[in-house]
Coordinates of C-alpha atoms (C1' of nucleotides) in Angstrom, one line a residue:
Chain W
M25 CA -112.5 40.1 95.1
P26 CA -110.5 40.7 91.8
E27 CA -111.8 43.5 89.6
V28 CA -111.4 41.4 86.5
D29 CA -110.7 37.7 85.6
Y30 CA -109.1 36.2 82.5
Q31 CA -112.3 35.0 81.0
R32 CA -113.9 38.4 81.1
F33 CA -110.7 40.1 79.9
R34 CA -110.6 37.8 76.9
E35 CA -114.2 38.6 75.9
R36 CA -113.4 42.3 76.1
V37 CA -110.3 42.0 74.0
A38 CA -112.1 39.8 71.4
A39 CA -114.4 42.7 70.7
W40 CA -111.6 45.0 69.4
Q41 CA -108.8 42.6 68.4
P42 CA -109.8 42.3 64.8
E43 CA -109.7 46.1 64.6
L44 CA -106.1 46.1 65.6
V45 CA -104.7 45.3 62.2
R46 CA -107.0 47.8 60.6
E47 CA -105.6 50.5 62.8
V48 CA -102.1 49.5 62.0
F49 CA -102.9 49.5 58.3
R50 CA -104.4 53.0 58.4
Q51 CA -101.5 54.4 60.4
H52 CA -99.0 53.1 57.8
Q53 CA -101.2 53.4 54.7
H54 CA -98.9 56.0 53.1
L55 CA -96.1 53.5 53.1
I56 CA -98.3 50.6 51.8
R57 CA -98.7 50.1 48.0
V58 CA -101.7 47.8 48.3
K59 CA -104.8 50.0 47.9
K60 CA -107.9 47.9 48.9
E61 CA -108.2 47.7 52.6
E62 CA -110.1 44.4 52.6
V63 CA -107.5 42.7 50.5
A64 CA -104.7 44.1 52.6
L65 CA -105.9 43.3 56.1
D66 CA -105.7 39.5 55.9
R67 CA -102.2 39.4 54.4
L68 CA -101.0 42.2 56.7
D69 CA -102.2 40.2 59.7
L70 CA -100.4 37.1 58.3
I71 CA -97.2 39.0 57.7
L72 CA -97.2 40.5 61.3
R73 CA -98.0 37.2 62.9
T74 CA -95.4 35.3 60.9
A75 CA -92.7 37.9 61.4
L76 CA -93.3 37.8 65.2
D77 CA -93.1 34.0 65.1
I78 CA -89.8 33.8 63.2
S79 CA -88.3 36.7 65.1
N80 CA -89.1 35.2 68.4
R81 CA -87.3 32.0 67.3
K82 CA -84.2 33.4 65.7
G83 CA -84.2 37.2 66.3
F84 CA -85.5 39.9 64.1
K85 CA -82.0 40.6 62.7
S86 CA -81.5 37.0 61.7
M87 CA -84.9 36.7 60.0
S88 CA -84.2 37.4 56.4
V89 CA -87.0 38.8 54.2
R90 CA -86.7 35.7 52.1
D91 CA -87.5 33.6 55.3
L92 CA -90.6 35.7 55.8
S93 CA -91.5 35.4 52.1
E94 CA -91.3 31.6 52.2
A95 CA -93.1 31.2 55.5
T96 CA -96.0 33.4 54.5
G97 CA -96.2 32.1 50.9
I98 CA -96.0 35.7 49.7
S99 CA -93.4 36.5 47.1
M100 CA -90.6 39.0 47.7
G101 CA -92.2 41.6 45.4
A102 CA -95.7 41.3 46.9
L103 CA -94.2 41.5 50.4
Y104 CA -92.7 44.8 49.6
A105 CA -96.1 46.1 48.6
Y106 CA -97.1 45.7 52.3
I107 CA -93.9 46.9 53.9
D108 CA -91.7 49.7 52.8
S109 CA -88.6 48.2 54.4
K110 CA -87.6 45.7 57.0
D111 CA -87.3 48.5 59.6
G112 CA -90.7 49.7 58.5
L113 CA -92.0 46.2 59.3
L114 CA -90.6 46.6 62.8
D115 CA -92.4 49.9 63.2
M116 CA -95.7 48.2 62.2
I117 CA -95.1 45.4 64.7
M118 CA -94.4 47.9 67.5
A119 CA -97.5 50.0 66.5
Y120 CA -99.6 46.8 66.8
G121 CA -98.7 46.2 70.4
S122 CA -98.8 49.9 71.4
V123 CA -102.3 50.3 70.2
A124 CA -103.4 47.1 72.0
A125 CA -101.8 48.3 75.2
R126 CA -103.5 51.7 75.0
W127 CA -106.8 50.0 74.4
A128 CA -106.4 47.5 77.2
V129 CA -104.8 49.0 80.4
Q130 CA -106.6 52.2 81.1
V131 CA -108.2 52.0 84.5
P132 CA -112.0 52.4 84.4
D133 CA -113.5 55.1 86.7
Q134 CA -115.6 52.6 88.7
V135 CA -112.4 51.0 90.1
V136 CA -111.6 53.0 93.2
G137 CA -109.3 52.4 96.1
A138 CA -105.6 51.7 96.0
R139 CA -105.9 47.9 96.4
S140 CA -108.5 47.6 93.7
R141 CA -106.6 49.8 91.3
L142 CA -103.4 47.9 91.9
D143 CA -105.3 44.6 91.3
W144 CA -106.8 46.0 88.1
V145 CA -103.5 47.3 86.7
L146 CA -101.5 44.1 87.4
R147 CA -104.1 41.8 86.2
S148 CA -104.7 43.7 83.0
H149 CA -101.0 43.7 82.3
L150 CA -100.6 40.0 82.9
Y151 CA -103.7 39.1 80.9
L152 CA -102.8 41.3 78.0
S153 CA -99.3 39.8 77.9
E154 CA -100.9 36.4 77.8
V155 CA -103.1 37.3 74.8
L156 CA -100.3 39.1 73.0
L157 CA -97.4 37.0 74.3
P158 CA -95.4 36.9 71.0
W159 CA -95.5 40.7 70.8
F160 CA -94.5 41.3 74.5
F161 CA -91.6 38.9 74.1
F162 CA -90.5 40.6 70.8
A163 CA -90.7 44.1 72.3
F164 CA -88.5 43.1 75.2
M165 CA -85.9 41.2 73.3
E166 CA -85.6 43.5 70.3
A167 CA -85.8 46.8 72.1
R168 CA -82.0 47.4 72.1
H169 CA -81.9 47.1 68.3
F170 CA -84.4 49.9 67.8
S171 CA -83.6 53.4 66.6
Q172 CA -82.8 55.8 69.5
R173 CA -86.2 57.4 69.2
A174 CA -88.0 54.1 69.4
R175 CA -85.8 52.8 72.2
E176 CA -86.5 55.9 74.3
Q177 CA -90.2 55.4 73.7
A178 CA -89.9 51.8 74.9
M179 CA -88.0 52.9 78.0
G180 CA -90.7 55.6 78.6
S181 CA -93.5 53.1 78.5
E182 CA -91.6 50.8 80.8
L183 CA -91.2 53.6 83.3
W184 CA -94.9 54.7 82.8
M185 CA -96.1 51.2 83.8
E186 CA -93.8 51.3 86.8
R187 CA -95.0 54.7 87.9
L188 CA -98.6 53.5 87.6
I189 CA -97.8 50.7 90.1
S190 CA -95.7 53.0 92.4
E191 CA -98.6 55.5 92.5
C192 CA -101.0 52.8 93.5
L193 CA -98.6 51.9 96.3
E194 CA -98.2 55.5 97.5
E195 CA -101.9 56.0 97.4
G196 CA -102.3 52.9 99.5
N197 CA -99.6 54.0 101.9
A198 CA -101.5 57.3 102.3
S199 CA -104.9 55.7 102.9
G200 CA -103.5 53.0 105.2
E201 CA -104.4 50.2 102.8
F202 CA -100.7 49.4 102.2
A203 CA -97.5 49.8 104.2
V204 CA -94.5 49.5 101.9
A205 CA -91.1 51.1 102.5
R206 CA -89.9 52.1 99.1
P207 CA -92.8 52.4 96.6
D208 CA -90.4 53.4 93.7
L209 CA -88.2 50.3 94.0
A210 CA -91.3 48.1 94.8
G211 CA -92.8 49.2 91.6
A212 CA -89.8 48.1 89.7
L213 CA -89.6 44.7 91.4
I214 CA -93.3 44.1 90.9
K215 CA -93.0 44.8 87.2
S216 CA -90.2 42.3 86.9
L217 CA -92.6 39.7 88.3
L218 CA -95.1 40.5 85.5
Q219 CA -92.4 40.3 82.9
D220 CA -91.3 36.8 83.9
W221 CA -94.6 35.5 82.7
Y222 CA -93.8 36.3 79.0
L223 CA -90.1 36.0 79.2
K224 CA -89.9 32.5 80.6
R225 CA -93.1 31.0 79.2
W226 CA -91.4 27.7 78.3
K227 CA -90.8 27.1 82.0
Y228 CA -94.4 27.7 83.1
R229 CA -95.8 25.8 80.2
R230 CA -93.6 22.8 81.1
R231 CA -95.0 22.9 84.6
N232 CA -98.7 23.3 83.5
V233 CA -99.0 26.7 85.2
D234 CA -101.6 28.8 83.5
V235 CA -102.1 32.5 83.6
E236 CA -104.7 32.4 86.4
A237 CA -102.5 30.3 88.6
Y238 CA -99.5 32.5 87.9
T239 CA -101.6 35.7 88.5
G240 CA -102.9 34.2 91.8
T241 CA -99.4 33.4 93.1
V242 CA -98.0 36.8 92.1
M243 CA -100.9 38.7 93.7
E244 CA -100.4 36.8 96.9
F245 CA -96.6 37.4 96.8
I246 CA -97.2 41.1 96.3
E247 CA -99.9 41.5 98.9
A248 CA -97.8 39.7 101.4
W249 CA -95.3 42.5 101.0
V250 CA -97.4 45.6 100.6
L251 CA -100.3 44.9 103.0
P252 CA -99.8 46.1 106.6
D253 CA -100.7 42.6 107.9
R254 CA -101.2 39.2 106.5
S255 CA -101.6 35.5 106.9
T256 CA -99.8 33.2 104.4
A257 CA -102.8 31.0 104.0
P258 CA -104.6 31.6 100.7
G259 CA -108.2 32.8 100.8
R260 CA -107.7 35.1 103.7
V261 CA -110.0 38.0 104.4
Q262 CA -108.0 40.4 106.7
T263 CA -108.2 43.7 104.8
D264 CA -109.3 46.0 107.6
Q265 CA -106.7 47.9 109.5
S266 CA -107.7 46.7 112.9
S267 CA -105.6 43.6 112.6
R268 CA -102.4 45.5 111.8
V269 CA -99.3 44.8 113.9
N270 CA -97.7 47.9 115.3
H271 CA -94.2 47.3 114.0
E272 CA -91.3 48.9 115.9
K273 CA -89.2 50.9 113.5
G274 CA -86.4 51.5 115.9
S275 CA -85.6 48.0 116.9
V276 CA -82.1 46.8 116.3
Chain U
M10 CA -77.0 38.9 109.9
P11 CA -76.2 38.3 106.2
E12 CA -73.7 35.5 105.6
V13 CA -71.8 37.6 103.1
D14 CA -71.7 41.2 101.9
Y15 CA -70.6 42.8 98.6
Q16 CA -67.3 44.0 99.9
R17 CA -66.2 40.6 101.1
F18 CA -67.6 38.9 98.0
R19 CA -65.5 41.2 95.7
E20 CA -62.4 40.4 97.7
R21 CA -63.0 36.7 97.3
V22 CA -63.7 37.1 93.5
A23 CA -60.6 39.3 93.0
A24 CA -58.5 36.3 94.1
W25 CA -59.5 34.1 91.2
Q26 CA -60.8 36.5 88.6
P27 CA -57.4 36.7 86.7
E28 CA -57.4 33.0 86.5
L29 CA -60.7 32.9 84.6
V30 CA -59.2 33.8 81.2
R31 CA -56.4 31.3 81.8
E32 CA -59.0 28.6 82.4
V33 CA -60.9 29.6 79.2
F34 CA -57.6 29.6 77.2
R35 CA -56.7 26.1 78.4
Q36 CA -60.2 24.7 77.7
H37 CA -60.0 26.0 74.1
Q38 CA -56.3 25.7 73.5
H39 CA -56.8 23.1 70.7
L40 CA -58.6 25.7 68.7
I41 CA -56.2 28.6 69.3
R42 CA -53.2 29.1 67.0
V43 CA -51.3 31.4 69.4
K44 CA -48.9 29.2 71.3
K45 CA -47.5 31.2 74.2
E46 CA -49.9 31.4 77.1
E47 CA -48.6 34.7 78.5
V48 CA -48.9 36.4 75.1
A49 CA -52.4 35.1 74.5
L50 CA -54.0 35.8 77.9
D51 CA -54.0 39.6 77.6
R52 CA -55.4 39.7 74.1
L53 CA -57.9 37.0 74.8
D54 CA -59.2 39.0 77.7
L55 CA -59.4 42.1 75.5
I56 CA -61.3 40.1 72.8
L57 CA -63.8 38.6 75.3
R58 CA -64.4 42.0 77.0
T59 CA -64.8 43.9 73.8
A60 CA -67.0 41.2 72.2
L61 CA -69.3 41.4 75.3
D62 CA -69.4 45.1 75.1
I63 CA -70.3 45.4 71.4
S64 CA -72.8 42.4 71.6
N65 CA -74.6 44.0 74.5
R66 CA -75.1 47.2 72.5
K67 CA -76.1 45.8 69.2
G68 CA -76.5 42.0 69.5
F69 CA -74.0 39.2 68.9
K70 CA -75.4 38.6 65.4
S71 CA -75.1 42.2 64.4
M72 CA -71.5 42.5 65.7
S73 CA -69.4 41.8 62.7
V74 CA -65.9 40.4 63.1
R75 CA -64.6 43.5 61.4
D76 CA -66.3 45.6 64.2
L77 CA -64.5 43.5 66.8
S78 CA -61.2 43.8 64.9
E79 CA -61.5 47.6 64.8
A80 CA -62.6 47.9 68.4
T81 CA -59.8 45.8 69.7
G82 CA -57.1 47.0 67.3
I83 CA -56.4 43.5 66.4
S84 CA -56.3 42.7 62.6
M85 CA -58.7 40.2 61.1
G86 CA -55.9 37.7 60.6
A87 CA -54.6 37.9 64.1
L88 CA -58.1 37.7 65.5
Y89 CA -58.6 34.4 63.9
A90 CA -55.5 33.1 65.6
Y91 CA -57.4 33.5 68.9
I92 CA -60.8 32.3 67.8
D93 CA -61.6 29.5 65.4
S94 CA -64.9 31.0 64.3
K95 CA -67.5 33.5 65.4
D96 CA -69.5 30.6 67.0
G97 CA -66.3 29.5 68.7
L98 CA -66.0 33.0 70.2
L99 CA -69.5 32.5 71.6
D100 CA -68.5 29.2 73.2
M101 CA -65.5 30.9 74.8
I102 CA -67.7 33.7 76.2
M103 CA -70.1 31.2 77.6
A104 CA -67.3 29.2 79.1
Y105 CA -66.0 32.3 80.8
G106 CA -69.2 32.9 82.8
S107 CA -69.9 29.2 83.4
V108 CA -66.5 28.8 85.1
A109 CA -67.1 31.9 87.1
A110 CA -70.6 30.7 88.3
R111 CA -69.2 27.3 89.2
W112 CA -66.4 29.0 91.3
A113 CA -68.7 31.5 93.0
V114 CA -72.1 30.1 94.0
Q115 CA -71.4 26.8 95.8
V116 CA -72.7 27.0 99.4
P117 CA -69.9 26.5 102.0
D118 CA -70.4 23.9 104.6
Q119 CA -70.4 26.3 107.5
V120 CA -73.6 28.0 106.3
V121 CA -76.4 26.0 107.9
G122 CA -80.2 26.5 108.2
A123 CA -82.7 27.3 105.5
R124 CA -82.7 31.0 106.0
S125 CA -78.9 31.4 106.0
R126 CA -78.6 29.2 103.0
L127 CA -81.2 31.1 101.1
D128 CA -79.5 34.4 102.1
W129 CA -76.2 33.0 100.9
V130 CA -77.5 31.7 97.6
L131 CA -79.4 34.9 96.6
R132 CA -76.7 37.3 97.7
S133 CA -74.0 35.3 95.8
H134 CA -76.1 35.3 92.7
L135 CA -76.8 39.0 92.9
Y136 CA -73.2 39.9 93.7
L137 CA -71.8 37.8 90.9
S138 CA -74.2 39.3 88.4
E139 CA -72.9 42.7 89.5
V140 CA -69.3 41.7 89.0
L141 CA -70.0 40.0 85.6
L142 CA -72.9 42.1 84.6
P143 CA -72.0 42.2 80.8
W144 CA -71.8 38.4 80.8
F145 CA -75.1 37.8 82.6
F146 CA -76.9 40.2 80.2
F147 CA -75.3 38.6 77.2
A148 CA -76.1 35.1 78.4
F149 CA -79.8 36.0 78.8
M150 CA -80.2 38.0 75.6
E151 CA -78.4 35.7 73.3
A152 CA -79.5 32.3 74.7
R153 CA -82.1 31.7 72.0
H154 CA -79.5 32.1 69.2
F155 CA -77.4 29.2 70.7
S156 CA -77.2 25.8 69.2
Q157 CA -79.7 23.4 70.7
R158 CA -77.2 21.8 72.9
A159 CA -76.0 25.1 74.4
R160 CA -79.6 26.3 74.7
E161 CA -80.6 23.2 76.7
Q162 CA -77.5 23.7 78.9
A163 CA -78.6 27.3 79.6
M164 CA -82.1 26.2 80.4
G165 CA -80.7 23.5 82.7
S166 CA -78.6 26.0 84.6
E167 CA -81.6 28.3 84.9
L168 CA -83.7 25.4 86.4
W169 CA -80.8 24.4 88.6
M170 CA -80.6 27.8 90.2
E171 CA -84.4 27.8 90.7
R172 CA -84.3 24.4 92.3
L173 CA -81.6 25.6 94.6
I174 CA -83.9 28.3 95.8
S175 CA -86.9 26.0 96.0
E176 CA -85.0 23.5 98.0
C177 CA -84.1 26.2 100.6
L178 CA -87.8 27.1 100.8
E179 CA -88.9 23.5 101.3
E180 CA -86.2 22.9 103.9
G181 CA -87.4 26.0 105.6
N182 CA -91.0 24.9 105.4
A183 CA -90.0 21.6 107.0
S184 CA -88.0 23.2 109.8
G185 CA -90.6 25.9 110.5
E186 CA -88.3 28.7 109.5
F187 CA -90.5 29.5 106.4
A188 CA -94.2 29.1 105.5
V189 CA -94.6 29.4 101.8
A190 CA -97.4 27.9 99.8
R191 CA -95.8 26.9 96.5
P192 CA -92.0 26.6 96.8
D193 CA -91.7 25.7 93.1
L194 CA -93.4 28.8 91.8
A195 CA -91.9 30.9 94.5
G196 CA -88.4 29.8 93.3
A197 CA -89.2 30.9 89.8
L198 CA -90.5 34.3 91.0
I199 CA -87.6 35.0 93.2
K200 CA -85.2 34.2 90.4
S201 CA -86.9 36.8 88.2
L202 CA -86.2 39.4 90.9
L203 CA -82.5 38.5 90.8
Q204 CA -82.6 38.7 87.0
D205 CA -84.1 42.2 87.0
W206 CA -80.9 43.5 88.4
Y207 CA -78.8 42.8 85.3
L208 CA -81.6 43.1 82.8
K209 CA -82.7 46.6 83.7
R210 CA -79.5 48.0 84.9
W211 CA -80.0 51.4 83.2
K212 CA -83.1 51.9 85.3
Y213 CA -81.4 51.4 88.6
R214 CA -78.3 53.3 87.6
R215 CA -80.5 56.3 86.7
R216 CA -82.0 56.1 90.2
N217 CA -78.7 55.7 92.0
V218 CA -79.7 52.3 93.4
D219 CA -76.5 50.3 94.0
V220 CA -76.2 46.5 94.4
E221 CA -76.4 46.6 98.2
A222 CA -79.6 48.8 98.3
Y223 CA -81.2 46.5 95.6
T224 CA -80.2 43.4 97.5
G225 CA -81.6 44.8 100.7
T226 CA -84.9 45.6 99.2
V227 CA -85.2 42.3 97.5
M228 CA -84.3 40.3 100.6
E229 CA -87.0 42.2 102.5
F230 CA -89.5 41.6 99.8
I231 CA -88.8 37.9 99.8
E232 CA -88.7 37.5 103.5
A233 CA -92.0 39.3 103.9
W234 CA -93.4 36.4 101.7
V235 CA -91.6 33.4 103.0
L236 CA -91.3 34.1 106.7
P237 CA -94.2 32.9 108.8
D238 CA -94.4 36.3 110.5
R239 CA -92.9 39.7 109.9
S240 CA -92.8 43.3 110.5
T241 CA -92.4 45.7 107.5
A242 CA -89.9 47.9 109.3
P243 CA -86.3 47.4 108.2
G244 CA -83.7 46.3 110.7
R245 CA -86.1 44.0 112.5
V246 CA -84.9 41.2 114.8
Q247 CA -87.6 38.6 114.9
T248 CA -85.9 35.5 113.7
D249 CA -86.7 33.1 116.5
Q250 CA -89.8 30.9 116.2
S251 CA -91.3 32.0 119.4
S252 CA -92.8 35.2 117.8
R253 CA -94.6 33.3 115.1
V254 CA -98.3 33.9 114.7
N255 CA -100.3 30.7 114.4
H256 CA -102.0 31.4 111.1
E257 CA -105.4 29.8 110.5
K258 CA -105.2 28.0 107.1
G259 CA -108.9 27.3 106.8
S260 CA -110.2 30.8 107.4
V261 CA -112.4 32.1 104.5
Chain S
dG1 C1' -122.4 37.2 26.7
dA2 C1' -118.2 37.5 24.2
dG3 C1' -114.5 40.6 23.6
dT4 C1' -111.4 44.2 25.4
dG5 C1' -109.0 47.8 28.3
dT6 C1' -107.0 48.7 32.6
dA7 C1' -105.7 49.0 37.4
dG8 C1' -104.4 46.4 41.2
dA9 C1' -101.9 42.6 42.9
dG10 C1' -98.3 39.2 42.5
dC11 C1' -93.9 37.4 41.0
dG12 C1' -88.7 36.0 41.3
dA13 C1' -84.2 36.7 39.1
dG14 C1' -80.8 39.9 39.8
dC15 C1' -78.4 44.2 41.8
dG16 C1' -75.1 46.3 45.1
dC17 C1' -73.3 45.4 49.4
dT18 C1' -71.7 43.3 53.8
dC19 C1' -70.8 39.2 56.0
dG20 C1' -67.5 35.3 58.0
dC21 C1' -63.4 33.7 56.9
dT22 C1' -58.7 32.7 54.4
dC23 C1' -54.0 33.1 52.8
dG24 C1' -49.7 34.8 51.1
dG25 C1' -46.7 38.1 52.7
dT26 C1' -44.5 41.1 56.5
dT27 C1' -42.9 42.3 61.1
dT28 C1' -41.5 41.1 65.7
dT29 C1' -39.5 38.0 69.0
dT30 C1' -36.2 34.8 70.6
Chain H
dA22 C1' -32.4 32.7 60.9
dA23 C1' -36.1 30.3 62.5
dA24 C1' -40.4 30.6 64.9
dA25 C1' -44.2 33.1 66.3
dA26 C1' -47.4 36.7 65.7
dC27 C1' -49.5 40.0 62.8
dC28 C1' -51.6 42.0 58.7
dG29 C1' -55.5 43.3 55.3
dA30 C1' -57.0 42.5 50.4
dG31 C1' -59.9 39.3 48.5
dC32 C1' -63.3 35.0 48.3
dG33 C1' -68.0 33.3 47.9
dA34 C1' -72.4 33.2 50.2
dG35 C1' -76.3 35.6 51.8
dC36 C1' -78.4 39.9 52.8
dG37 C1' -82.2 43.8 51.8
dC38 C1' -84.4 45.5 48.2
dT39 C1' -85.8 46.5 43.0
dC40 C1' -87.9 46.2 38.7
dG41 C1' -89.7 44.4 34.3
dC42 C1' -93.0 41.4 33.8
dT43 C1' -97.4 38.4 34.3
dC44 C1' -101.8 37.3 36.2
dT45 C1' -106.5 38.4 37.8
dA46 C1' -110.9 40.9 38.5
dC47 C1' -114.1 43.9 36.8
dA48 C1' -116.2 47.8 34.1
dC49 C1' -117.4 48.9 29.6
dT50 C1' -118.5 48.2 24.5
dC51 C1' -121.1 46.2 20.9

DNA sequence: GAGTGTAGAGCGAGCGCTCGCTCGGTTTTT
DNA sequence: AAAAACCGAGCGAGCGCTCGCTCTACACTC
């Protein structure tokens, strides 16, 4: 039934993930003093990973450049050949995830129908946040420290994701696949369920809940709400409209 | 149907809210140089409010004590008569919300039955987070900067709230009021819906969604999942068990 | 293949600045 | 006039960032 599973998603991501740092390097090359691409890529990758790691433990603001220097083993001077400033490092980190998101979540043409599209969008988002967990956590937690321009961009992409979900719901309402009262609010609530996966990871790790189990429960939760009819038992099949209950809107 | 609404909740809170700062003052009196309680309370209240305001805009770490001094109009020296250190200020802020939570969310004895209890717990949490929004936002965003002891306490209270929800669900499963597959995971997911209200406030404010509208939608969302049967129309009445559908667990 | 010039990459002590916090003196209250 | 509260210049530590220098790899000369 699902349009994609985690295993296949990982394989698809593995194909372009090494190119991510290269893309970031090229976007910011005018600010980077290191000339040779092949020399730069490994260390840039190390810098970005380490910066995310330290920032997610003590906050970007609290991470001193000396901390980063010690953790990467790259001297202060050399570090500043890769970044033009601490804020520039933040820009590169954000670019890293933005590029990944752009490459990962576009819905392919062969996925048609509201329910399939919703399934695809939600799963892609969850799976990507699993692969790039440190980045998603960082982007959420540090967003309010961004410059106004960057913050508005972050808010915009949050709203974009929501509208993507809401549009699926509206499309489903129109086709009869779904029956949900407020697609706008529903989109917001569904997004918060996706977010919990990377915001509260410690909780799920402690309980041995993996991304597939989480995704499964979330999809059930959502479908219980948006489908016109349902049975709470997992593995159900009712997707046709014939089994819908004719609910009485006017009842007190 | 609901055990409590926002209006009544506010009235109840208004009765003890002025006593909150007094409680915080007394808990930390040994660290406060200002002797006279009546002199101290107003300024302590101002300090806590302003600190929350600045912290929520630029982060607790980035808020300098000079910022706080200028914003409150209290000189550096006088400020340090109310707080023993910046970390001490953080302790007082956390105490403020902890006391409020303790006073606000205990379930009264007259609320019986799983569905009523769940309703009461969720609404109380949502309403309290509306009244103390700056505190809830602060507690979530700054938790990772706490000392290990404080962080474990925060994690504990997060898990406590979840277990409260999960227990309602389990109780409801046992009594037949609910039929939810994984009460533990469900508790976590439901909590994330409550959290979205204070984490993404800008979004809901922009859409003119108030706390009652949000609460209503969330409660519908949740009940669509946990109730054994449902109708998507708002204002429905089916709460008795006679209308339950006998769902077939084994169906493919 | 040994010697040499050079550009790229790396290094870390030190600069100017802001931070949390203090303390001797002043104003207000009782 | 004593006690309580308030004030803000000044302290050492730590911050982001720089800059004069060294090290390394490789093309070129003889």
